[in-house]
XYZ file of C-alpha atoms in Angstrom:
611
model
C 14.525 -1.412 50.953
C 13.140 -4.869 50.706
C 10.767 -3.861 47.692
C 13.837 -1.451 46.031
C 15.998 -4.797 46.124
C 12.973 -6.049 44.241
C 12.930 -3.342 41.832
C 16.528 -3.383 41.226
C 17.070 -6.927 40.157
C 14.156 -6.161 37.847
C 15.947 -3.288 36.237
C 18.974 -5.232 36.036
C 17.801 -8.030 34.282
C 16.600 -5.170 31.476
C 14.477 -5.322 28.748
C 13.492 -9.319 29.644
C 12.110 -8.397 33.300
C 9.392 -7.056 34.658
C 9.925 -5.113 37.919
C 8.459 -5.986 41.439
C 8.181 -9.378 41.610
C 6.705 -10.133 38.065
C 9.173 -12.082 35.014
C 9.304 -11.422 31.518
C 9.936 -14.402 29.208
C 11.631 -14.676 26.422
C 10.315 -17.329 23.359
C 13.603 -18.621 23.028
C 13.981 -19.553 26.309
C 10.418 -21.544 26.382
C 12.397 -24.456 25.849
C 15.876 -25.980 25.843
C 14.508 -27.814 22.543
C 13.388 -25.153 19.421
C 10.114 -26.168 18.491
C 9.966 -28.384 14.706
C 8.230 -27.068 11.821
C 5.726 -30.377 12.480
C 4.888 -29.540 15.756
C 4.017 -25.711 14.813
C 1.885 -27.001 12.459
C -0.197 -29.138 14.470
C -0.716 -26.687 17.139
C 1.349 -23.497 15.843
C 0.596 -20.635 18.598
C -2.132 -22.670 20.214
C 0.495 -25.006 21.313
C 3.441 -22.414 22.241
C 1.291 -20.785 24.736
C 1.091 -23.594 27.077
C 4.883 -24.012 27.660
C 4.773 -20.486 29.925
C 4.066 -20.141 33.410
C 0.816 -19.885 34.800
C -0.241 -16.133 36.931
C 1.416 -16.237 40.260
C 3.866 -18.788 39.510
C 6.698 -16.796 38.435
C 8.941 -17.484 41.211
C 9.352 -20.855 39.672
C 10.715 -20.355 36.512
C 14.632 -20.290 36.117
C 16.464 -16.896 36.955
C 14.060 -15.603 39.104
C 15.019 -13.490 41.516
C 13.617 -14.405 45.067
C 13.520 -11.746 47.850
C 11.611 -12.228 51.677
C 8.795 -9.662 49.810
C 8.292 -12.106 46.916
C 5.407 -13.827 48.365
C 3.506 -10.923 49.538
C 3.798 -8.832 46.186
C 2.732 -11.804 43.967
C -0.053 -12.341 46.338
C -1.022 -8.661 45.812
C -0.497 -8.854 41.922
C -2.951 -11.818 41.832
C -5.350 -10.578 43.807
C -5.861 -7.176 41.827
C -5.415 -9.603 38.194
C -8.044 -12.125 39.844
C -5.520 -14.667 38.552
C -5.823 -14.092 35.012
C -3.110 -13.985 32.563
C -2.590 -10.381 31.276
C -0.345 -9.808 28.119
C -0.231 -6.514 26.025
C 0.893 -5.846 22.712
C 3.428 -2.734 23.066
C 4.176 -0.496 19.512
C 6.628 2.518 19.682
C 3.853 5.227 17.419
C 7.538 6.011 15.633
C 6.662 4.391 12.496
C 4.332 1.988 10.320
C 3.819 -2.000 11.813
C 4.840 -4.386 9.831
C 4.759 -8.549 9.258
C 6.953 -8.496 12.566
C 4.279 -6.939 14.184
C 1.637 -8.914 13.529
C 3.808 -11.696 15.338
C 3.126 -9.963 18.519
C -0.303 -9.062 17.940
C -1.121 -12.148 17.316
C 0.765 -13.815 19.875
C -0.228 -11.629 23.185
C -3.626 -12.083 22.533
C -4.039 -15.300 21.593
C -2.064 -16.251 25.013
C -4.481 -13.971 26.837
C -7.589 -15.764 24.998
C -6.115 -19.373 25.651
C -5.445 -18.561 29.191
C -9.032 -16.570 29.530
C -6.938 -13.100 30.040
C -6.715 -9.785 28.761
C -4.844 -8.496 26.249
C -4.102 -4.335 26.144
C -2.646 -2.291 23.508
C -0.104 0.084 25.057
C 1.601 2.460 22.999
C 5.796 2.899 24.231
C 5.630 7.182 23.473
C 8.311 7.778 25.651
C 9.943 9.690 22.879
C 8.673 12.674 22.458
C 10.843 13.505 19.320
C 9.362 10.319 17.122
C 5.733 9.673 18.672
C 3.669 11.005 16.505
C -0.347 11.221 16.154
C -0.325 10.003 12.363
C 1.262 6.867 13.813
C -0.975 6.652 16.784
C -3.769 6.620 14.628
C -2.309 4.254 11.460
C -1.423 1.546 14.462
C -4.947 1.604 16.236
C -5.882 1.460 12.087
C -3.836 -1.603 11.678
C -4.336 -3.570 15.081
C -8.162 -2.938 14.227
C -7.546 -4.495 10.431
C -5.755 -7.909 11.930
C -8.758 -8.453 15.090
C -6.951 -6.129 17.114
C -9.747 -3.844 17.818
C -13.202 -5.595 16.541
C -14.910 -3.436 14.837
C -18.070 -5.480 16.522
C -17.546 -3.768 19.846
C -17.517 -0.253 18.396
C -20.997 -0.850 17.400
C -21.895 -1.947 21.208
C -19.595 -0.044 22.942
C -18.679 3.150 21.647
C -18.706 4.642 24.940
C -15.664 2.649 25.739
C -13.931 3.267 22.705
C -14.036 6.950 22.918
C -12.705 6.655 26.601
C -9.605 4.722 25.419
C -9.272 7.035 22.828
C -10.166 10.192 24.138
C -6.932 12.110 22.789
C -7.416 11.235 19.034
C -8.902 13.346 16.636
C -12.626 13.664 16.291
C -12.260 12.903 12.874
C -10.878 9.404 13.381
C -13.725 8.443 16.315
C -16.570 9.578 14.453
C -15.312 7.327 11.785
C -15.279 4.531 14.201
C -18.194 5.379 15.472
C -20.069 4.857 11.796
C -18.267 1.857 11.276
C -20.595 -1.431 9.896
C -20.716 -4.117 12.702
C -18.432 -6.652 11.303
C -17.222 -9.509 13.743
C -13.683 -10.060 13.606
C -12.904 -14.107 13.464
C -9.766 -13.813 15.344
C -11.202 -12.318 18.499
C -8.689 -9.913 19.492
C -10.446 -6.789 21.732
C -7.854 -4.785 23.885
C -9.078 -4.882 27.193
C -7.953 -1.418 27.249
C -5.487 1.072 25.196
C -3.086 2.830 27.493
C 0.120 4.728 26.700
C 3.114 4.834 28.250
C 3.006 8.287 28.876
C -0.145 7.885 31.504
C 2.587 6.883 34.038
C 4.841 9.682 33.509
C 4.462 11.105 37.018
C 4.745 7.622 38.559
C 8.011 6.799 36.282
C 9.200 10.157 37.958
C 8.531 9.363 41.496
C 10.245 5.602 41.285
C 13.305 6.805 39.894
C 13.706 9.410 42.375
C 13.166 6.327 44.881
C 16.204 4.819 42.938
C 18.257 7.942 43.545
C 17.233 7.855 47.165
C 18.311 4.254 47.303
C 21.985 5.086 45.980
C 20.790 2.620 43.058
C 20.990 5.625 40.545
C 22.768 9.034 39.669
C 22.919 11.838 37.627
C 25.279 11.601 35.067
C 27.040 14.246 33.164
C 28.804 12.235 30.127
C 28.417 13.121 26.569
C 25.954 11.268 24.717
C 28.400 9.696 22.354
C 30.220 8.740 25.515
C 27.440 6.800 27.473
C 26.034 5.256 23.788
C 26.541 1.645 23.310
C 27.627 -1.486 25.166
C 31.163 -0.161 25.776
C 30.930 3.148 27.492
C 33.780 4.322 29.788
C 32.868 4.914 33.755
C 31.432 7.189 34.715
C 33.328 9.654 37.123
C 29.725 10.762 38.882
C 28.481 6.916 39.573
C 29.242 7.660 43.297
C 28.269 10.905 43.768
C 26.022 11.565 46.667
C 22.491 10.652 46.375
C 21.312 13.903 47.827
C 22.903 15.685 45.249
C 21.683 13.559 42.573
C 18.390 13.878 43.547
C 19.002 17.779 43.459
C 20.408 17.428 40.174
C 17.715 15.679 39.068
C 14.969 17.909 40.216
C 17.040 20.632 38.214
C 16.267 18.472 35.093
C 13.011 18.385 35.678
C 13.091 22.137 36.068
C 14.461 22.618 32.729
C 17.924 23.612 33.948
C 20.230 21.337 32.206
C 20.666 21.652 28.344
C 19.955 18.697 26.233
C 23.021 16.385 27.018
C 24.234 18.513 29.951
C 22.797 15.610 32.295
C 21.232 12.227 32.478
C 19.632 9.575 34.800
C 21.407 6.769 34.898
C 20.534 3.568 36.911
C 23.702 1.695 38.401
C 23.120 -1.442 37.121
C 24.512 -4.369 34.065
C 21.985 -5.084 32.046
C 21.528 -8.603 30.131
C 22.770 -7.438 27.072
C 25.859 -6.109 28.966
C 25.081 -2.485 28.477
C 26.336 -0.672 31.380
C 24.736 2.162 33.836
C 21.569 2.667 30.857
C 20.182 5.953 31.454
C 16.860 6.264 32.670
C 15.839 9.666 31.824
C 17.484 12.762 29.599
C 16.526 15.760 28.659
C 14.431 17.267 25.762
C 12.912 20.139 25.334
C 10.697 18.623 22.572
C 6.660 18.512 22.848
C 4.686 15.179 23.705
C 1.898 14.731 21.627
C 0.134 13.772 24.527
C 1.519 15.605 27.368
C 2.236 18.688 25.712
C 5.278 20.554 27.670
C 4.618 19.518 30.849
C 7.670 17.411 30.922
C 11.421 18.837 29.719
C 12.782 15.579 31.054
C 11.786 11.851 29.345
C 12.255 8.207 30.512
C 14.485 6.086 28.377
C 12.868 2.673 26.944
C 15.006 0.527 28.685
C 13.868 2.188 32.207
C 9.588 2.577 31.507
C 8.953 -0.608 29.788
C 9.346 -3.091 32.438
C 8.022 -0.829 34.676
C 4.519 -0.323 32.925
C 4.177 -3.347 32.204
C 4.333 -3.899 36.305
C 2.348 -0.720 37.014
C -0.187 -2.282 34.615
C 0.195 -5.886 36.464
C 0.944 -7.435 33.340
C 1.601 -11.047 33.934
C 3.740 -12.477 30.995
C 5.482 -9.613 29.344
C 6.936 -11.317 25.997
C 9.782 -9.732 24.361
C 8.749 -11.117 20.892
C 11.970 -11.548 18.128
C 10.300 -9.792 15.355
C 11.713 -10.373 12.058
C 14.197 -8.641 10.664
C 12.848 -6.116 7.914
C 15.426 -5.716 5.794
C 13.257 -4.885 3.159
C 12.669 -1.525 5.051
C 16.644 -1.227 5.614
C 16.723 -1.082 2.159
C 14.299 1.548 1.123
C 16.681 4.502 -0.197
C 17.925 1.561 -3.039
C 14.454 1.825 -4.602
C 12.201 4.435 -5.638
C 8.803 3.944 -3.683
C 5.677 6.348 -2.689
C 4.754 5.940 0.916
C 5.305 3.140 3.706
C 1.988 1.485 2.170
C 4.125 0.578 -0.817
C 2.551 -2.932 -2.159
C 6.355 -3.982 -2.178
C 7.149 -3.161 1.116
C 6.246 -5.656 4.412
C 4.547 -2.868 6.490
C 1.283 -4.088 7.357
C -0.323 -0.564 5.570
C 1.618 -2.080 2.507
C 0.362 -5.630 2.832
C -3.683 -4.591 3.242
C -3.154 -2.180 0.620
C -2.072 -5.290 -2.092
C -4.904 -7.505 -1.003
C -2.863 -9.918 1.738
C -6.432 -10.909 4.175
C -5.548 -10.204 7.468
C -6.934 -14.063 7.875
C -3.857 -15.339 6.103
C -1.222 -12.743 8.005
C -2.679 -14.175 11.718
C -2.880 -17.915 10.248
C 0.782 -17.227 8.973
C 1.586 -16.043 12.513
C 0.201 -18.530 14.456
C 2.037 -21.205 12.824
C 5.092 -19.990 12.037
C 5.446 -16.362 13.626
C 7.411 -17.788 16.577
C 9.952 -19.083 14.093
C 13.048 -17.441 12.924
C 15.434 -17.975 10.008
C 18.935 -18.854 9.888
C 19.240 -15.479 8.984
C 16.273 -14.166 10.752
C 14.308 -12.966 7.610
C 10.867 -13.363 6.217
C 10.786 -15.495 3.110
C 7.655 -13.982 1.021
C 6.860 -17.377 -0.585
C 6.066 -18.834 2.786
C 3.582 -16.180 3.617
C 2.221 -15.646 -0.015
C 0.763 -19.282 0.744
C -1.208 -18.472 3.104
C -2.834 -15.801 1.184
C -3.280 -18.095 -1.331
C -5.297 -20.499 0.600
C -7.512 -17.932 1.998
C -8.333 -15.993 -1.058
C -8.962 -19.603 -2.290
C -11.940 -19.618 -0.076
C -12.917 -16.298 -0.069
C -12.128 -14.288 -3.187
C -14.966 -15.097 -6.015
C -13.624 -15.599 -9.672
C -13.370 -13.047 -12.644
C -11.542 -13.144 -15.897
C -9.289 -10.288 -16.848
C -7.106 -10.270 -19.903
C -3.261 -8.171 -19.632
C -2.357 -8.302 -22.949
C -5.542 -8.335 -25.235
C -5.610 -9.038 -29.102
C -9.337 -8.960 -30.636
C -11.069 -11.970 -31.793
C -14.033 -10.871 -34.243
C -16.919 -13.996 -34.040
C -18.011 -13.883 -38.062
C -21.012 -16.661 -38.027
C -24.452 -16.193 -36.748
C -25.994 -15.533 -34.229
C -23.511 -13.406 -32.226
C -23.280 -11.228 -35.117
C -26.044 -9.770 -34.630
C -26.822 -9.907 -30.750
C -24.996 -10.389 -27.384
C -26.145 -12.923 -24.808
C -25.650 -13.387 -20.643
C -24.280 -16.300 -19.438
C -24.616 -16.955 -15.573
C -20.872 -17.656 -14.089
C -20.291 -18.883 -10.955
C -18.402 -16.940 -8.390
C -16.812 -20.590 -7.153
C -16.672 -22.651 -9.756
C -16.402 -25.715 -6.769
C -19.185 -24.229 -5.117
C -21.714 -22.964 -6.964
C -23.796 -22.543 -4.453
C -22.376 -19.620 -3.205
C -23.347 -17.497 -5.867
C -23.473 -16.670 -9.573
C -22.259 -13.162 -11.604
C -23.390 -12.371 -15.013
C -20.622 -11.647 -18.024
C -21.936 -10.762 -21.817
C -20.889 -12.535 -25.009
C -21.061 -10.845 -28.214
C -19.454 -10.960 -31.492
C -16.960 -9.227 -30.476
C -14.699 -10.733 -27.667
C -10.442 -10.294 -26.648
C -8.385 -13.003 -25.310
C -4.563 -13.179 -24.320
C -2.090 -12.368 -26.934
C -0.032 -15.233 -25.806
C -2.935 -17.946 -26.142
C -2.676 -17.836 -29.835
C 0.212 -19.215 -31.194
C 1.463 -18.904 -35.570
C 2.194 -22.447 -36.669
C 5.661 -23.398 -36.584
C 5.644 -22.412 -32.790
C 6.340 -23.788 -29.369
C 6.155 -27.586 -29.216
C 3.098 -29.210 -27.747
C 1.050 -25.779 -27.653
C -2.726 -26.577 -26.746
C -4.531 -23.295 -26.621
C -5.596 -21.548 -30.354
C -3.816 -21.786 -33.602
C -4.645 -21.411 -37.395
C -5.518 -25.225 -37.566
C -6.150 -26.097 -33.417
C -9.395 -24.891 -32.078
C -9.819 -23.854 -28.307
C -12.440 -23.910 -26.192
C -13.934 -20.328 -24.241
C -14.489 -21.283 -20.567
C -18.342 -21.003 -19.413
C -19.470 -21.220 -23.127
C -19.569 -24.647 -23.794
C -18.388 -23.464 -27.610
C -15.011 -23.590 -29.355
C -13.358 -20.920 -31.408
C -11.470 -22.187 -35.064
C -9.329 -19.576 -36.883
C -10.345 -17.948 -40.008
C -8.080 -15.058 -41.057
C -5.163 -13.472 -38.949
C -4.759 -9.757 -39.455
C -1.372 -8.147 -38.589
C -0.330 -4.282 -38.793
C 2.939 -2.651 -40.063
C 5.069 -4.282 -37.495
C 4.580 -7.832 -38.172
C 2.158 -8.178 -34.680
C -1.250 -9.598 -35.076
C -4.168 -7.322 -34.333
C -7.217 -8.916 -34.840
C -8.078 -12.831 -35.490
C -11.397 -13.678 -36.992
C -12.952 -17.140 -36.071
C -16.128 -18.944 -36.313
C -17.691 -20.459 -33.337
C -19.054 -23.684 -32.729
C -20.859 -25.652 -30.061
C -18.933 -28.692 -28.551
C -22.423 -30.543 -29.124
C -22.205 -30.154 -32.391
C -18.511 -30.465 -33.089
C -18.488 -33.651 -31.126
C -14.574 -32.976 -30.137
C -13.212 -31.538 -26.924
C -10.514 -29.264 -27.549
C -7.207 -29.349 -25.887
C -7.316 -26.608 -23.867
C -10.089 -24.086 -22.696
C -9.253 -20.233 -22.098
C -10.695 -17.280 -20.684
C -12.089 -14.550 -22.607
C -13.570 -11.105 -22.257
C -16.471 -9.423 -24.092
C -18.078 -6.030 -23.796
C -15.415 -5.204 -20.796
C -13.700 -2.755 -18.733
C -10.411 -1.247 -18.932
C -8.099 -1.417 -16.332
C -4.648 -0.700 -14.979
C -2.734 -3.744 -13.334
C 0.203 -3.728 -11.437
C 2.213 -6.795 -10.979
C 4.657 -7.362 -8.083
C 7.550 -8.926 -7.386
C 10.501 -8.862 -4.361
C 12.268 -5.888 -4.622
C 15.472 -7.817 -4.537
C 16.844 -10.757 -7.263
C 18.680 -12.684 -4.552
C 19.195 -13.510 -0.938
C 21.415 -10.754 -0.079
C 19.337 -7.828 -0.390
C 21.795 -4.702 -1.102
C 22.444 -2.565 -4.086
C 23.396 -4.830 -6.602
C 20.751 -7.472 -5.954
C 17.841 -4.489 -6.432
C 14.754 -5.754 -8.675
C 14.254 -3.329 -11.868
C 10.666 -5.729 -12.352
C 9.884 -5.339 -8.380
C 6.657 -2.916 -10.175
C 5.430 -3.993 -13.645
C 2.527 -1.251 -14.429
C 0.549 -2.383 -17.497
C -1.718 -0.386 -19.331
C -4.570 -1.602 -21.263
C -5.566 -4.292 -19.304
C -9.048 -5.339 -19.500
C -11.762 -6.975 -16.820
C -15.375 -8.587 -16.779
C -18.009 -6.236 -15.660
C -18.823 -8.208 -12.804
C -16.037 -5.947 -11.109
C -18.197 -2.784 -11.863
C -18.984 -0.942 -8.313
C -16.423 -2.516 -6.441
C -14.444 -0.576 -3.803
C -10.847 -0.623 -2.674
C -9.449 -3.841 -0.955
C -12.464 -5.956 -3.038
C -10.616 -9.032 -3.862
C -10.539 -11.642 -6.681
C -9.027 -14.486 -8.481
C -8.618 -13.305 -11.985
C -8.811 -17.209 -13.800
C -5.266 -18.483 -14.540
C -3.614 -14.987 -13.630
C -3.564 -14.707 -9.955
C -5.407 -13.262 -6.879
C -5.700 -9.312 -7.371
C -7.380 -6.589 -5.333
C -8.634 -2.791 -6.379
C -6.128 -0.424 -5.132
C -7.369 2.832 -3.535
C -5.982 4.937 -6.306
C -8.948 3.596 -8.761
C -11.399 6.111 -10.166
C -14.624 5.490 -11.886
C -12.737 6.365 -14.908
C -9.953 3.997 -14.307
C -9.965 0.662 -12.791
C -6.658 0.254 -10.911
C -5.974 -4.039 -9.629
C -2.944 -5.015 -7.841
C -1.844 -8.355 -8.106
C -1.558 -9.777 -4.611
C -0.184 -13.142 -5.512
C 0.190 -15.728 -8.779
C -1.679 -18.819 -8.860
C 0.329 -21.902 -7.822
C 0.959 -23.127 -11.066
C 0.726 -26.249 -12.315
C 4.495 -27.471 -13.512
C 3.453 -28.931 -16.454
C 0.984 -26.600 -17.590
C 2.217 -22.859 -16.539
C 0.001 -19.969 -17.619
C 2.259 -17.663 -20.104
C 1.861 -14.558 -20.151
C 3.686 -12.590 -23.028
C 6.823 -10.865 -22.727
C 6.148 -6.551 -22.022
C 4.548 -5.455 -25.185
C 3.685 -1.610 -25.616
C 1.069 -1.374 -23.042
C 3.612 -2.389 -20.391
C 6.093 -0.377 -18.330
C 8.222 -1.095 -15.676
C 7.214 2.170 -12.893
C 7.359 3.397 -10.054
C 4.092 4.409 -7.902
């Protein structure tokens, strides 16, 4: 009875505990005092993690419950954990991760790896109505994309992986299997992937050991009756345990109905809810267990409990943000859950966001809520920025393209290769190759009619403007317009800034001899704060048609990322052909105040779509 007293107080203190003798802590109780933005940044995660309890000294933290067994079971827990910290990171496969997510990721293993634990990956399928395999399979896909699962180790250990892994589809594991070694910087390897559903007999036996104990019952209440946090008594709370235990061996047998009977557990949990039920019925299959089981535990019951049958040590209950971007969904038309305007992770790889940036973002300001408890995008867009920075080598790609015809010799008669760097601050680090000919397209909106905007520095009928990597300067000649008034086609002469002598105002980019593209440009799907129906973004999906790019983008594959010079940071989607380039923009360039890039207004080669 000692240990059931144990259990108990575990149960009661719900979904923050962790049942015999182990404590789960919540991060806003890590301190009286909420961390400051300064102090996250000097440390961010790295810091967090050493304001928790070390293994074994639970009993010391505030709110633990203390029984004469205490000792003993701790003693047991750290001798089978060795004494090392043991976190896991604990999806529901009921639908696609997002940014919220990645906060917990991030955070259980980098506590594990700071404390020189493990860290497992334990899918919560305790629902056999939402668990799905698609989701089984897009988690592992995204907890392997941030670090989660190295792809290093499924080079070395294959063996292993399969084991973990050994009810996913062949498909999936001999795609793993053939993966490239590539060594993921963050460091994050499950120990081991486990589900919640490998405990289903134990979850079985320790609640009838609850009914045995008079510290549960079968109930016989309605489901709308027992829902919520206000849920009348129950007239069967003090029915005999042998007859509950009957009752609930009748469940198991498949002899109650869906909502004929429940499992509840006489308790008040934390949040106040009252007598949560532990198990109900559902004659629904597992997509693990099959049918083997007619009768399911309840979230609230299993949780704590793996994570003590799995001798987790610091089970966090992580605040993940609130996605009210996904709340929103049926206000906007959108193809799938990888969306490039949704937050889903799926969505975020998709428009270029480097997992780097999503686990920096996390570790510095994951643990970190809102007044409001949303995720401002302009917070983690610069993170991306200062990764792709680093990492994503240059191009030039032109949106709205009006042709510029060279008229004096020699590129009238012959194209040249000029050598571009890939980072123009390192060049080092590489170089691509780009033709110039006579026949080259630059931005509609860097040429400018006289008698236009003020202090204009890029090309006009009497301003020359330099082409970037050329060391040469375009003058007008002639400006030929069509039917509607719009220029088509502008014919210069080139010169060499050696022989000019001047520098020119302003230097562009410029294509020649290039590719056409499709771009999509993104924005939030909502105009203001308050995301509901009349806030909805018409612009959240620009679509233009037309576009052009360098060739130095020629055999790329999806996810390939870039900096397209003074238009942003774009990626290749994976709806590209070899017949049709497809980017998406993944973020704009921090722009200078005082010198924004324009870009012009939608011409005929844009739309405003949907995917």
């Amino acid at each position: 009875m000692a240990e059931f007293s144990t259990l108990s107080a575990a149960l009661r203190r719900g979904r923050r505990a962790v049942a015999i003798g182990l404590r789960r802590r919540d991060l806003s109780s890590t301190s009286s005092k909420r961390p400051r933005d300064s102090e996250l940044r000097k440390g961010g995660m790295a810091q967090l993690v050493g304001k928790f309890h070390r293994p074994g000294e639970n009993h010391l933290t505030e709110g633990y419950v203390v029984t004469d067994k205490t000792q003993a079971l701790l003693q047991e827990h750290l001798e089978r954990t060795g004494g090392k910290a043991v976190t896991r990171f604990p999806p529901e496969p009921n639908g696609i991760l997002h940014i919220g997510h990645a906060t917990s990721i991030n955070f259980n293993f980098n506590f594990a790896k700071a404390h020189k634990g493990v860290c497992y990956l334990r899918y919560d399928d305790t629902n056999p109505g939402k668990a799905d395999e698609q989701y089984i399979r897009q988690i592992l896909e995204m907890v392997q994309w941030l670090g989660g699962l190295a792809q290093s180790i499924v080079k070395k250990h294959t063996h292993v992986l399969v084991l973990w892994c050994y009810d996913l589809d062949r498909s999936l594991l001999s795609v793993q299997q053939k993966s490239s070694c590539v060594h993921s910087p963050t460091g994050h390897t499950p120990d081991k992937v486990t589900f919640a559903s490998d405990y289903f007999p134990q979850l079985y036996q320790l609640a009838r050991r609850l009914v045995s104990s008079s510290l549960a019952f079968v109930c016989h209440q309605p489901p709308h009756e027992v829902r919520g946090h206000h849920a009348p008594p129950s007239p069967w709370r003090d029915r005999p345990a042998e007859e509950s235990l009957h009752l609930l061996e009748e469940m198991r047998k498949g002899k109650f109905k869906e909502g004929e009977a429940t499992l509840r557990m006489k308790m008040v949990m934390e949040d106040s809810k009252v007598d949560p039920v532990a198990y109900r019925v559902r004659f629904a299959p597992h997509p693990r267990t099959g049918t083997d089981w007619c009768i399911y535990p309840t979230y609230d019951y299993a949780h704590c409990l793996c994570d003590s049958l799995e001798d987790i040590t610091h089970s966090f209950c992580t605040k993940e943000f609130q996605m009210k971007y996904v709340h929103y969904l049926p206000l906007v038309v959108y193809s799938d859950w990888n969306d490039p305007r949704l937050f889903t992770l799926t969505a975020l790889r998709r428009r270029g966001f480097p997992p780097e940036a999503i686990n920096n973002f996390c570790e510095q300001y994951g643990v970190m809520l809102t007044t409001d408890g949303a995720i401002h995008p302009e917070l983690l867009e610069a993170f991306v920025r200062d990764e792709l920075n680093h990492t994503a080598p240059r191009a030039m790609a032109v949106l709205d393209p009006v042709k510029v015809v060279v008229t004096n010799c020699p590129l009238t008669s012959e194209t040249i290769e000029l050598e571009v760097p890939d980072f123009p601050k390192d060049p080092a680090r590489g170089y691509h190759t780009i033709p110039l000919g006579p026949l080259i397209y630059i931005e509609r909106s860097d040429f400018m009619e006289e008698g236009g905007q003020r202090g204009f520095r890029r090309l006009t009928p009497s301003q020359p403007v330099g082409l970037k990597y050329t060391s040469s300067t375009i003058a007008v000649q002639q400006v030929l317009k069509g039917e509607s008034g719009e220029v088509d086609e502008i014919h210069v002469v080139m010169e060499k800034l050696s022989e000019t002598g001047r520098k020119p105002r302003a230097f562009i980019h410029w294509l020649s001899n290039p590719l056409p593209c499709q771009v999509r440009l993104y924005q939030n799907l909502f105009t203001a704060d308050e995301q509901d129906e009349n806030n909805t973004n018409p612009s959240s999906l620009q679509i233009v048609n037309g576009a052009l790019v360098d060739r130095s983008v020629e055999g790329a594959k999806p996810l390939d990322k870039w900096q397209f010079e003074r238009l942003g940071y774009f990626c290749l989607d994976s709806e590209s052909t070899h017949n049709q380039l497809v980017f998406n923009r993944t973020a704009t360039l921090k722009q200078d105040s005082h010198n924004p890039i324009p870009i012009a207004p939608p011409s005929k080669h844009h739309s405003h779509q949907s995917l």
